[in-house]
mmCIF file of C-alpha atoms in Angstrom:
data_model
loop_
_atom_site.group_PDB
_atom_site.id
_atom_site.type_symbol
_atom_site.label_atom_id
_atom_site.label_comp_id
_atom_site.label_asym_id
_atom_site.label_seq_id
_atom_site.Cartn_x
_atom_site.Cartn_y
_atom_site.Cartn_z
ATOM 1 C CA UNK E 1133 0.000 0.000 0.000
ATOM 2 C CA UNK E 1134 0.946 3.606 -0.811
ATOM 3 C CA UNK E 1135 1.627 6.178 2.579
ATOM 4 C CA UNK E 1136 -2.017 7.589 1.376
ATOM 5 C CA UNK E 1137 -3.672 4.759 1.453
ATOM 6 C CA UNK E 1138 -2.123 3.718 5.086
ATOM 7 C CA UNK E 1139 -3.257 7.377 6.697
ATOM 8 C CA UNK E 1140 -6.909 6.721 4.977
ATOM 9 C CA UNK E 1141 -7.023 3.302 6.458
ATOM 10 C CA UNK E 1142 -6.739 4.966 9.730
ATOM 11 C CA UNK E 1143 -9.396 7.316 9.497
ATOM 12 C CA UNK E 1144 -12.484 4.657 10.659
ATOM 13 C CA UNK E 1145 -14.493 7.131 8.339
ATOM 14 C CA UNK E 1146 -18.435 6.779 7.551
ATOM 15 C CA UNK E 1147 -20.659 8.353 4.929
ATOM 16 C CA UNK E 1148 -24.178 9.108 4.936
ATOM 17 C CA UNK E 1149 -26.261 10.433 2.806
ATOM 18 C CA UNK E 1150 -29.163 12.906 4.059
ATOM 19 C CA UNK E 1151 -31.002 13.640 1.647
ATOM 20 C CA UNK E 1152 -31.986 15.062 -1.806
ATOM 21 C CA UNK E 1153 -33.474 18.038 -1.777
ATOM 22 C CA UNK E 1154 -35.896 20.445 -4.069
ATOM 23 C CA UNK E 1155 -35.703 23.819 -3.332
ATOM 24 C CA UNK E 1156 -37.594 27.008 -4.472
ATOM 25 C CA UNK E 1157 -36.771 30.664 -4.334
ATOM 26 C CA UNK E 1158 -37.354 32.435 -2.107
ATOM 27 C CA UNK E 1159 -35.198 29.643 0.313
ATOM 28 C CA UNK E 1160 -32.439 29.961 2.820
ATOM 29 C CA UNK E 1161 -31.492 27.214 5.601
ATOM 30 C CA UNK E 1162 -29.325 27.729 8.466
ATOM 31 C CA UNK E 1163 -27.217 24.084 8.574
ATOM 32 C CA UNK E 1164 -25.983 23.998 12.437
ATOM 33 C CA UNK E 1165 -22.464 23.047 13.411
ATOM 34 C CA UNK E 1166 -21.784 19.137 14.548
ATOM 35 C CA UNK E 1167 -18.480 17.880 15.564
ATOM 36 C CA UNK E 1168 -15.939 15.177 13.946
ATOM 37 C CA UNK E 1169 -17.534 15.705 10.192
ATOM 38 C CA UNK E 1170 -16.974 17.103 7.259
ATOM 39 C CA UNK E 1171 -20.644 17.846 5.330
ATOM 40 C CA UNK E 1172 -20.840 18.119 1.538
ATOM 41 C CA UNK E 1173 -23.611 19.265 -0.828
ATOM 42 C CA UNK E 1174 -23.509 19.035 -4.160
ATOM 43 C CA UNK E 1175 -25.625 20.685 -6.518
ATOM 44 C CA UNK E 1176 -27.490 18.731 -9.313
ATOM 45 C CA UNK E 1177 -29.325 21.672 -11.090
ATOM 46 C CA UNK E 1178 -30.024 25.014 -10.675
ATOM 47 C CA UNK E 1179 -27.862 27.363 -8.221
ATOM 48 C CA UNK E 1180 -27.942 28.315 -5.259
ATOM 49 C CA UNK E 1181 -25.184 30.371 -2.209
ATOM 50 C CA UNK E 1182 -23.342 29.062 0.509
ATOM 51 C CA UNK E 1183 -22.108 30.812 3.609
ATOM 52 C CA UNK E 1184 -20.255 29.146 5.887
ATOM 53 C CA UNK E 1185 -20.557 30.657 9.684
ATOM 54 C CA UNK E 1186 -17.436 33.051 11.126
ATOM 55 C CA UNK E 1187 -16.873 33.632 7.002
ATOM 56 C CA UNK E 1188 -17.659 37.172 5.377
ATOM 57 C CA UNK E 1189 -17.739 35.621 1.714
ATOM 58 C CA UNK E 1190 -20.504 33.893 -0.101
ATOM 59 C CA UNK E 1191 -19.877 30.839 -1.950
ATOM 60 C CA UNK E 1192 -21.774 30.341 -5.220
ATOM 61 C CA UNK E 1193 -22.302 26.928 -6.180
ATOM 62 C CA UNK E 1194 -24.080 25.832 -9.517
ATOM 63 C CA UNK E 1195 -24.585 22.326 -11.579
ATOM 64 C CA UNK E 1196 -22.409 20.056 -11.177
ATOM 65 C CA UNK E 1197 -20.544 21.765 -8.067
ATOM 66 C CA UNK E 1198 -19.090 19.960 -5.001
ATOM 67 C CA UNK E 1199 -18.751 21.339 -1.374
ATOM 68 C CA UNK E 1200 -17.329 19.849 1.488
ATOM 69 C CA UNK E 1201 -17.409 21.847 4.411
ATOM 70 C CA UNK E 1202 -14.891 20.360 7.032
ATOM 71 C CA UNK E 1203 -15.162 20.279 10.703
ATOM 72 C CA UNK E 1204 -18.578 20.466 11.412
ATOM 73 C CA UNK E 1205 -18.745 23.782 10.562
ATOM 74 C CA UNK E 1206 -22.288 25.524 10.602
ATOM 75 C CA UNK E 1207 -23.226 27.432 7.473
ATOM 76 C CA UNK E 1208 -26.297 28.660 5.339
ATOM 77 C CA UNK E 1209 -27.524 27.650 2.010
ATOM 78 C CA UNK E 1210 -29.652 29.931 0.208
ATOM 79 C CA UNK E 1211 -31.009 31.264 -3.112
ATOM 80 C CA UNK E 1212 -30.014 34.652 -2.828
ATOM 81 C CA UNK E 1213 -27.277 36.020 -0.162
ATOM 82 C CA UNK E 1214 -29.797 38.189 0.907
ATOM 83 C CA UNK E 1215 -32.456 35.474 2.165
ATOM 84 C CA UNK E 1216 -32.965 35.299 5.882
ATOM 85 C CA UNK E 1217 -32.072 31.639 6.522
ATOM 86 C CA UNK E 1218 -34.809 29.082 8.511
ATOM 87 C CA UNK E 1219 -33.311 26.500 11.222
ATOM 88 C CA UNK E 1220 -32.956 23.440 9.363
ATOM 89 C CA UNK E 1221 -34.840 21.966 12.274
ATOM 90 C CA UNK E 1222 -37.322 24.269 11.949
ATOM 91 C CA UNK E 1223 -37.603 23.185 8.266
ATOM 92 C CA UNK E 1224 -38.329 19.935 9.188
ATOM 93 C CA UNK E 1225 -41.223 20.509 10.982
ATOM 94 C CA UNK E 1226 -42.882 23.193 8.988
ATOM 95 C CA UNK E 1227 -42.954 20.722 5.774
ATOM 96 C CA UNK E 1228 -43.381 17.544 8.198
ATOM 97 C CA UNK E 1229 -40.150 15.803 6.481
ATOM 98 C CA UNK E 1230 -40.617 12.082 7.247
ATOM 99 C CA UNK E 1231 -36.934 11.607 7.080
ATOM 100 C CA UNK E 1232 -36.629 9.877 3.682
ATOM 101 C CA UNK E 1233 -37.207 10.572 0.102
ATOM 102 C CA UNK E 1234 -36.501 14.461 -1.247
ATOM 103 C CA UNK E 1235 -36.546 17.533 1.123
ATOM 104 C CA UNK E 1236 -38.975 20.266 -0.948
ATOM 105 C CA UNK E 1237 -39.364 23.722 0.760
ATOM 106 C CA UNK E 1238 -39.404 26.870 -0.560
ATOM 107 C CA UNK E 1239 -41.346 29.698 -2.307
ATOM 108 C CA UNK E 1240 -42.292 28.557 -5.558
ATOM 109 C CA UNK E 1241 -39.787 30.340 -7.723
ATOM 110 C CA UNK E 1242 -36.955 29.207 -9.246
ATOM 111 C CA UNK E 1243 -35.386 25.793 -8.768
ATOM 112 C CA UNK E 1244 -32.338 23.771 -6.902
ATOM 113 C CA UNK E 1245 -32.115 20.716 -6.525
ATOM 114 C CA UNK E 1246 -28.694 19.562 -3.693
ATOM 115 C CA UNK E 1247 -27.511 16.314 -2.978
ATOM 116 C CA UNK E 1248 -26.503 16.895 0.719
ATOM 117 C CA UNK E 1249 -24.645 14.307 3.132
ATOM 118 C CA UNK E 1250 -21.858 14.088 5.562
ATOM 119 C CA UNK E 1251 -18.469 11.982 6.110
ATOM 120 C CA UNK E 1252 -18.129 11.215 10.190
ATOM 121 C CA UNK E 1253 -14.879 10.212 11.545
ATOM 122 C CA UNK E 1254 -13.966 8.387 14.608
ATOM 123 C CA UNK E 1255 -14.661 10.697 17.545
ATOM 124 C CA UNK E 1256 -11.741 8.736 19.520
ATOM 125 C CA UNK E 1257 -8.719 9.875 17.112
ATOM 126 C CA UNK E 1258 -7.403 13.468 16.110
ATOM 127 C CA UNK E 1259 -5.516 13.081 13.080
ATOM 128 C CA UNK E 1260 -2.992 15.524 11.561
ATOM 129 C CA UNK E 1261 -4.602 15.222 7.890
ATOM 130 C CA UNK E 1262 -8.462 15.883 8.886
ATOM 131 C CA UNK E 1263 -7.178 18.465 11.558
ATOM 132 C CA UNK E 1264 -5.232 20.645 8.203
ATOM 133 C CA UNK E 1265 -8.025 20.513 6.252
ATOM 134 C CA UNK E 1266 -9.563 23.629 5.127
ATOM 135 C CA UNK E 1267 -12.504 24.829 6.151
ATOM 136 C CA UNK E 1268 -14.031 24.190 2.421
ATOM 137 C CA UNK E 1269 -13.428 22.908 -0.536
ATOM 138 C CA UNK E 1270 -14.924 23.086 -3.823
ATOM 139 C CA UNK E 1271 -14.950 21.248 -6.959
ATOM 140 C CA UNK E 1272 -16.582 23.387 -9.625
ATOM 141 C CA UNK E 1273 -18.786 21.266 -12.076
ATOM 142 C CA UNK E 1274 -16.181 22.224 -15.371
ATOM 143 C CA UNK E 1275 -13.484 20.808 -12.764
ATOM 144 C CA UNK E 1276 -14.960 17.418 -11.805
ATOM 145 C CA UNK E 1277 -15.732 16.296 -15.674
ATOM 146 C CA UNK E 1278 -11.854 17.006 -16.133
ATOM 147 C CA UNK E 1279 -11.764 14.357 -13.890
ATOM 148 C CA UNK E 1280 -14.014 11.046 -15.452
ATOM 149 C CA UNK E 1281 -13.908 8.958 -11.637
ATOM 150 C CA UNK E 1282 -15.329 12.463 -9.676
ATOM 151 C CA UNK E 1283 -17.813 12.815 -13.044
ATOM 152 C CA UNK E 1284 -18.620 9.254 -12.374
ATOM 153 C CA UNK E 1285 -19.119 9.691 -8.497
ATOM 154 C CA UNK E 1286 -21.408 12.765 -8.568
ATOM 155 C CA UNK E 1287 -23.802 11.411 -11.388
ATOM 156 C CA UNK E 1288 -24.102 7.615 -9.054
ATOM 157 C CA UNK E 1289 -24.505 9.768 -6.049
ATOM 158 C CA UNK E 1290 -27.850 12.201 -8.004
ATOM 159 C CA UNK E 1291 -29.055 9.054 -9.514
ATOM 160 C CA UNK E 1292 -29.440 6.849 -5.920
ATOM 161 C CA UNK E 1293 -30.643 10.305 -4.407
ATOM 162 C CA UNK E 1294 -33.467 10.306 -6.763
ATOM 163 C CA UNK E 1295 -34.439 6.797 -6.446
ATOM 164 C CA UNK E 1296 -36.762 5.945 -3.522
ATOM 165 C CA UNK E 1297 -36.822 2.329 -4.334
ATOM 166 C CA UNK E 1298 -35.900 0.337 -1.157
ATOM 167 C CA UNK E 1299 -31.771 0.205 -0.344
ATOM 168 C CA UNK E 1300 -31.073 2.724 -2.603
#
């Protein structure tokens, strides 16, 4: 095995997938901090703007983009910078979200559709690679169909999001 491989290996790391969600403007949501993860969102049509909290610069994200927000950093996702964000808890209960299939809250304007999850890692360990990290990275969509694997990754990830057959 390659050093890479070996300091992965050690990570004990777990994905989950949230949900996928349908969004219409006008829509903001206040995502609140949780520790030992790093949360992602990735959006699979239409734009929308990320904030991420103690930052003073908006993130746009658009088709095909890929966040991952490390450290369990809170943040806001919105249509417009200027939308006053709603508790994602408080979300949940306004639109009575079951907890499965797609997430759909919003105005009634235009569209965006995010693909929203989270990688947890061992709350026992601190390791020098997650602890480095940057607060966020981003893969623009032109940027991850440069690479065929990340193309390939995203497009599984939107299709098993839309599917509410059973184990998907």
């Amino acid at each position: 095995m390659d050093a890479l491989t070996d300091i992965l290996n050690t990570l004990r790391l777990k994905s989950s997938l949230y949900f996928r969600t349908e969004l219409t403007a006008p829509w903001g949501i206040q995502v609140p901090p949780k520790g030992r993860v790093a949360r992602f969102h990735i959006a699979i049509r239409g734009q929308c703007w990320l904030r991420i909290d103690g930052q003073d610069e908006d993130v746009f994200m658009a088709n095909g983009d890929l966040v991952i927000i490390a450290h369990g950093a809170g943040h806001i996702l919105a249509d417009s910078p200027e939308t006053p964000p709603t508790d994602l808890a408080d979300v949940f209960e306004e639109i009575a979200y079951p907890g499965s299939g797609p997430l759909v809250y919003g105005g009634g304007g235009a569209g965006c559709c995010l693909v929203c999850g989270e990688f947890a890692f061992d709350d026992r360990e601190n390791h020098p690679l997650l602890d480095n990290l940057p607060l966020l990275l981003k893969v623009t969509g032109d940027q991850s169909y440069n690479a065929k694997w990340l193309d390939s990754v995203i497009g599984f990830i939107a299709h098993e999001a839309a599917s509410l057959d059973p184990g998907a």
